[in-house]
Amino acid sequence: MKKEKTKDQGIINKTRPNRMKIVVIGGSGLIGTKLVNKLRQLGHEVVAASPASGVNTITGEGLAEALTDAQVVVDVANSPSFEDKAVLEFFETSGRNLLSAEAAAGVGHHVALSVVGTDRLPQSGYLRAKVAQENLIKASKIPYTILRSTQFFEFLGGIAQSATDGQTVLLPPARVQPVASDDVAAALADITLGAPVNGTIELAGPEQFHFDELIQRYLRAKQDVRQVITDVHARYFGTELDDQSLTPGDNPRIGAIRFEDWLNVGSRR
Ligand SMILES: NC(=O)c1ccc[n+]([C@@H]2O[C@H](COP(=O)([O-])OP(=O)(O)OC[C@H]3O[C@@H](n4cnc5c(N)ncnc54)[C@H](OP(=O)(O)O)[C@@H]3O)[C@@H](O)[C@H]2O)c1
């Protein structure tokens, strides 16, 4: 450990005793990039792992090397395809390969990012795949923390796209409580540096909206002429929604960034 003599010859510790090696799987993605930067700024050794950097949780390429001496692994990878069968295969294969590589490397904390309400919406192929991912984590012997987040503000354009038919966007009026990706990365950084809870923590934004109104506001702000049509039976990634489907339960963590402020910052970029 690096030590230095002070002016009065006392010894001070120059190396942070809690500096950790942390591997972020999906480290090149939306959340991964922000999380990697945050953890590096705090002085940790962080590996941003993804196929682009030679680490692939599906083929196993580069995984053992990346995990050597790692204390914590954070999984924020996402499936390249959201098709029902493909996404289930991705999260199952990736989860299995990753957890067994972590067991071999002696990793002490597995952190994963999931979705609020994922176990309430079995009609959705994507959310069934996230449940499968969570179940693998819970069944493994590795201490873990799962953060279930609500929809990211950054994902609203993708939601509008997936619900578009011509010039109209079909959405239910169900309540949602979306969150900024900066708040998700901040919550994940905090969890990564803490002790495993062997359980699930929820995260949501500071305000609730009706889904149809939220997406219409988003489209207007982006000067997108598409019109949102409200339909209580409109499906969200394969499933109908009610006011409880995507909103958090008791005591979620709450992000700081409000939707309007996020929109305003985005329009100045
Ligand atoms: N979108 C939402 O509103 C929302 C809400 C709650 C939770 N989540 C969860 O948040 C997580 C992260 O989402 P995101 O939007 O940040 O994802 P993203 O931007 O799409 O990034 C996906 C990441 O996964 C990596 N990846 C893909 N295939 C991989 C493989 N075989 N091995 C290792 N890494 C692989 C990609 O690497 P390359 O760049 O190298 O391809 C990329 O770094 C997801 O698990 C999602 O379920 C999302």
Coordinates of C-alpha atoms and ligand atoms in Angstrom, one line a residue:
M1 CA 0.0 0.0 0.0
K2 CA 1.4 3.4 -1.0
K3 CA 2.3 5.5 2.0
E4 CA 3.7 9.0 2.3
K5 CA 5.3 10.9 5.1
T6 CA 3.5 14.1 6.2
K7 CA 5.4 17.3 7.1
D8 CA 5.3 16.3 10.8
Q9 CA 6.6 12.8 9.8
G10 CA 3.2 11.2 10.5
I11 CA 2.1 8.5 7.9
I12 CA -1.0 9.1 5.7
N13 CA -2.6 6.4 3.5
K14 CA -2.5 7.6 -0.1
T15 CA -4.3 4.6 -1.6
R16 CA -8.1 4.3 -1.0
P17 CA -8.4 1.2 1.1
N18 CA -11.8 0.5 -0.6
R19 CA -10.7 0.8 -4.2
M20 CA -12.4 -2.0 -6.0
K21 CA -12.2 -3.7 -9.4
I22 CA -15.7 -3.5 -10.9
V23 CA -16.8 -5.1 -14.2
V24 CA -19.7 -3.4 -16.0
I25 CA -21.2 -5.8 -18.5
G26 CA -22.9 -3.7 -21.1
G27 CA -20.4 -1.0 -20.3
S28 CA -20.8 0.7 -23.7
G29 CA -24.6 1.1 -23.4
L30 CA -26.7 4.0 -22.3
I31 CA -26.6 3.2 -18.6
G32 CA -23.3 1.4 -18.8
T33 CA -21.3 4.4 -20.1
K34 CA -22.7 6.7 -17.4
L35 CA -22.0 4.1 -14.7
V36 CA -18.5 3.4 -15.8
N37 CA -17.7 7.1 -15.8
K38 CA -19.1 7.6 -12.4
L39 CA -17.3 4.7 -10.8
R40 CA -14.0 5.7 -12.4
Q41 CA -14.4 9.3 -11.1
L42 CA -14.8 7.8 -7.6
G43 CA -11.3 6.1 -8.1
H44 CA -12.3 2.5 -8.8
E45 CA -10.8 0.2 -11.4
V46 CA -13.6 -0.3 -13.9
V47 CA -13.7 -2.6 -16.9
A48 CA -16.3 -1.5 -19.5
A49 CA -17.1 -5.0 -20.9
S50 CA -19.1 -5.6 -24.0
P51 CA -18.7 -7.3 -27.4
A52 CA -17.2 -4.1 -28.7
S53 CA -14.3 -4.5 -26.2
G54 CA -14.0 -8.3 -26.7
V55 CA -16.2 -9.5 -23.8
N56 CA -19.3 -11.5 -24.9
T57 CA -21.6 -13.1 -22.3
I58 CA -23.3 -15.2 -25.0
T59 CA -20.1 -16.8 -26.5
G60 CA -18.1 -16.5 -23.3
E61 CA -15.3 -14.7 -25.2
G62 CA -13.1 -12.6 -22.9
L63 CA -15.3 -13.2 -19.8
A64 CA -12.8 -15.1 -17.5
E65 CA -10.1 -12.6 -18.2
A66 CA -12.3 -9.6 -17.6
L67 CA -13.5 -11.0 -14.3
T68 CA -10.1 -11.9 -12.8
D69 CA -9.8 -10.3 -9.3
A70 CA -13.1 -8.4 -9.7
Q71 CA -15.1 -7.8 -6.5
V72 CA -18.3 -6.6 -8.1
V73 CA -20.0 -7.3 -11.5
V74 CA -22.8 -5.0 -12.7
D75 CA -25.0 -6.4 -15.5
V76 CA -26.5 -3.7 -17.6
A77 CA -26.4 -5.6 -20.9
N78 CA -29.4 -5.7 -23.2
S79 CA -30.6 -8.0 -25.9
P80 CA -29.9 -6.9 -29.5
S81 CA -33.4 -8.3 -30.4
F82 CA -36.6 -7.8 -28.4
E83 CA -38.4 -10.7 -30.3
D84 CA -39.9 -13.1 -27.6
K85 CA -37.7 -16.1 -28.3
A86 CA -34.5 -14.2 -29.0
V87 CA -34.8 -12.0 -25.9
L88 CA -35.5 -15.0 -23.6
E89 CA -32.5 -16.9 -25.1
F90 CA -30.3 -13.8 -24.6
F91 CA -31.0 -13.2 -20.9
E92 CA -30.9 -16.9 -20.1
T93 CA -27.7 -17.7 -21.9
S94 CA -26.0 -14.4 -20.8
G95 CA -27.1 -14.8 -17.2
R96 CA -25.9 -18.5 -17.0
N97 CA -22.5 -17.8 -18.5
L98 CA -22.0 -14.7 -16.5
L99 CA -23.0 -16.2 -13.1
S100 CA -20.8 -19.3 -13.6
A101 CA -17.8 -17.1 -14.6
E102 CA -18.4 -15.0 -11.5
A103 CA -18.5 -18.1 -9.3
A104 CA -15.2 -19.3 -10.8
A105 CA -13.6 -15.9 -10.3
G106 CA -14.9 -15.5 -6.7
V107 CA -17.0 -12.3 -7.3
G108 CA -18.6 -11.1 -4.1
H109 CA -21.5 -9.0 -5.4
H110 CA -23.7 -9.3 -8.6
V111 CA -25.7 -6.2 -9.4
A112 CA -28.3 -6.3 -12.1
L113 CA -30.7 -3.8 -13.7
S114 CA -34.3 -5.0 -14.2
V115 CA -37.7 -3.4 -14.7
V116 CA -40.4 -2.4 -12.2
G117 CA -43.4 -4.6 -12.6
T118 CA -41.6 -7.3 -14.5
D119 CA -43.2 -10.1 -12.6
R120 CA -46.7 -8.7 -13.0
L121 CA -46.7 -8.7 -16.8
P122 CA -46.2 -12.3 -18.0
Q123 CA -47.9 -11.5 -21.4
S124 CA -44.8 -9.5 -22.4
G125 CA -42.0 -11.6 -23.9
Y126 CA -39.4 -9.0 -22.9
L127 CA -40.5 -8.9 -19.3
R128 CA -40.7 -12.7 -19.1
A129 CA -37.0 -12.7 -20.2
K130 CA -36.2 -10.2 -17.4
V131 CA -37.9 -12.5 -14.9
A132 CA -35.8 -15.4 -16.2
Q133 CA -32.7 -13.3 -15.7
E134 CA -33.8 -12.4 -12.1
N135 CA -34.5 -16.0 -11.3
L136 CA -31.1 -17.2 -12.4
I137 CA -29.5 -14.5 -10.1
K138 CA -31.7 -15.5 -7.1
A139 CA -30.9 -19.2 -7.6
S140 CA -27.1 -18.6 -7.8
K141 CA -24.9 -18.6 -4.7
I142 CA -23.5 -15.2 -5.5
P143 CA -24.6 -12.3 -3.2
Y144 CA -26.7 -10.0 -5.3
T145 CA -28.7 -6.8 -5.5
I146 CA -31.3 -6.3 -8.3
L147 CA -32.3 -2.7 -9.1
R148 CA -35.7 -2.6 -10.8
S149 CA -36.1 0.7 -12.6
T150 CA -39.1 2.3 -14.3
Q151 CA -38.9 3.3 -18.0
F152 CA -36.0 5.7 -18.8
F153 CA -36.9 9.1 -20.3
E154 CA -34.4 8.2 -23.0
F155 CA -36.6 5.2 -23.9
L156 CA -39.8 7.2 -24.6
G157 CA -38.9 7.6 -28.3
G158 CA -38.5 3.8 -28.6
I159 CA -41.8 3.3 -26.9
A160 CA -43.5 5.7 -29.3
Q161 CA -41.9 3.9 -32.2
S162 CA -43.0 0.5 -31.0
A163 CA -46.6 1.7 -30.6
T164 CA -46.7 3.5 -34.0
D165 CA -49.1 2.6 -36.8
G166 CA -48.7 5.1 -39.7
Q167 CA -49.0 8.6 -38.2
T168 CA -50.7 7.4 -35.0
V169 CA -49.4 6.0 -31.8
L170 CA -51.7 3.7 -29.8
L171 CA -51.2 3.8 -26.1
P172 CA -53.1 3.1 -22.9
P173 CA -53.8 5.8 -20.3
A174 CA -52.1 3.7 -17.5
R175 CA -50.0 5.5 -14.9
V176 CA -46.3 5.5 -15.3
Q177 CA -43.4 7.0 -13.3
P178 CA -40.4 7.3 -15.7
V179 CA -36.9 8.2 -14.6
A180 CA -33.8 9.8 -16.1
S181 CA -30.9 7.5 -17.1
D182 CA -28.6 9.8 -15.0
D183 CA -30.6 8.9 -11.9
V184 CA -30.5 5.2 -12.8
A185 CA -26.7 5.4 -13.1
A186 CA -26.4 7.2 -9.8
A187 CA -28.6 4.7 -8.0
L188 CA -26.6 1.8 -9.5
A189 CA -23.3 3.4 -8.5
D190 CA -24.5 3.7 -5.0
I191 CA -25.7 0.0 -4.9
T192 CA -22.4 -1.2 -6.5
L193 CA -20.4 0.4 -3.8
G194 CA -22.6 -0.9 -1.0
A195 CA -23.1 -4.3 0.5
P196 CA -25.3 -6.9 -1.4
V197 CA -28.9 -6.8 -0.1
N198 CA -29.8 -10.2 -1.6
G199 CA -33.1 -8.7 -2.7
T200 CA -34.7 -6.1 -4.9
I201 CA -34.7 -2.3 -4.8
E202 CA -37.1 -0.2 -6.9
L203 CA -36.3 3.1 -8.6
A204 CA -38.8 5.6 -10.2
G205 CA -38.8 9.2 -11.3
P206 CA -40.2 12.0 -9.2
E207 CA -43.6 12.3 -11.0
Q208 CA -46.4 10.1 -12.3
F209 CA -48.0 10.6 -15.7
H210 CA -50.7 8.9 -17.9
F211 CA -48.7 7.0 -20.5
D212 CA -50.7 8.4 -23.5
E213 CA -50.3 12.0 -22.3
L214 CA -46.6 11.5 -21.5
I215 CA -45.8 10.2 -25.0
Q216 CA -47.8 13.0 -26.6
R217 CA -45.8 15.6 -24.6
Y218 CA -42.6 13.9 -25.6
L219 CA -43.5 13.9 -29.3
R220 CA -44.6 17.6 -29.2
A221 CA -41.4 18.6 -27.6
K222 CA -39.5 16.8 -30.4
Q223 CA -41.6 18.5 -33.1
D224 CA -42.9 15.0 -34.0
V225 CA -46.3 15.3 -35.7
R226 CA -47.5 11.8 -34.8
Q227 CA -50.8 11.8 -32.9
V228 CA -51.3 9.6 -29.8
I229 CA -54.6 7.7 -29.7
T230 CA -55.8 6.5 -26.3
D231 CA -56.9 2.9 -26.1
V232 CA -57.2 1.1 -22.8
H233 CA -56.5 -2.2 -24.6
A234 CA -53.4 -1.0 -26.5
R235 CA -50.4 -3.3 -25.8
Y236 CA -47.1 -2.3 -24.4
F237 CA -44.4 -4.8 -25.5
G238 CA -47.1 -7.4 -25.7
T239 CA -49.1 -6.7 -22.6
E240 CA -52.1 -4.6 -21.5
L241 CA -51.5 -2.2 -18.6
D242 CA -53.3 -0.9 -15.6
D243 CA -52.3 1.9 -13.2
Q244 CA -50.4 -0.6 -11.0
S245 CA -48.5 -2.4 -13.9
L246 CA -45.5 -0.2 -14.3
T247 CA -45.6 2.0 -11.1
P248 CA -43.4 1.1 -8.1
G249 CA -44.6 -0.4 -4.7
D250 CA -43.9 1.1 -1.3
N251 CA -40.7 2.9 -0.6
P252 CA -39.0 3.1 -4.0
R253 CA -35.9 5.2 -4.5
I254 CA -36.9 8.4 -6.3
G255 CA -34.8 10.1 -8.9
A256 CA -34.1 13.8 -8.8
I257 CA -34.6 14.8 -12.4
R258 CA -38.1 16.0 -13.5
F259 CA -39.4 15.3 -17.0
E260 CA -39.7 18.9 -18.1
D261 CA -36.2 19.7 -16.9
W262 CA -34.8 16.7 -18.8
L263 CA -36.7 17.8 -22.0
N264 CA -35.3 21.4 -21.6
V265 CA -31.7 20.2 -21.2
G266 CA -32.2 17.9 -24.2
S267 CA -33.4 20.7 -26.4
R268 CA -30.3 22.8 -25.5
R269 CA -27.9 20.0 -26.6
Ligands
LIG1 N1 -35.1 1.1 -21.3 C1 -35.7 1.1 -20.2 O1 -36.6 2.0 -20.0 C2 -35.3 0.2 -19.1 C3 -36.0 0.3 -17.8 C4 -35.6 -0.6 -16.8 C5 -34.5 -1.5 -17.0 N2 -33.9 -1.5 -18.2 C6 -32.8 -2.4 -18.3 O2 -31.6 -1.6 -18.4 C7 -30.5 -2.4 -19.0 C8 -29.6 -1.5 -19.8 O3 -30.3 -0.9 -20.9 P1 -29.6 0.2 -21.8 O4 -30.7 0.9 -22.5 O5 -28.5 0.9 -21.1 O6 -29.0 -0.8 -22.9 P2 -28.2 -0.4 -24.3 O7 -27.9 1.0 -24.4 O8 -29.1 -1.0 -25.4 O9 -26.9 -1.2 -24.2 C9 -26.8 -2.6 -24.3 C10 -25.4 -3.0 -23.9 O10 -25.4 -4.5 -23.9 C11 -24.2 -4.9 -24.5 N3 -24.4 -6.2 -25.0 C12 -25.1 -6.7 -26.0 N4 -24.9 -8.0 -26.3 C13 -24.0 -8.4 -25.3 C14 -23.3 -9.6 -25.1 N5 -23.5 -10.7 -25.8 N6 -22.3 -9.6 -24.1 C15 -22.1 -8.5 -23.4 N7 -22.7 -7.3 -23.6 C16 -23.6 -7.3 -24.5 C17 -24.0 -3.9 -25.6 O11 -22.6 -3.9 -26.0 P3 -22.1 -3.4 -27.5 O12 -22.3 -1.9 -27.5 O13 -20.7 -3.9 -27.5 O14 -23.0 -4.1 -28.5 C18 -24.3 -2.6 -24.8 O15 -23.2 -2.2 -24.1 C19 -31.3 -3.6 -19.8 O16 -31.0 -4.8 -19.1 C20 -32.7 -3.3 -19.6 O17 -33.5 -4.4 -19.4 C21 -34.3 -0.7 -19.2

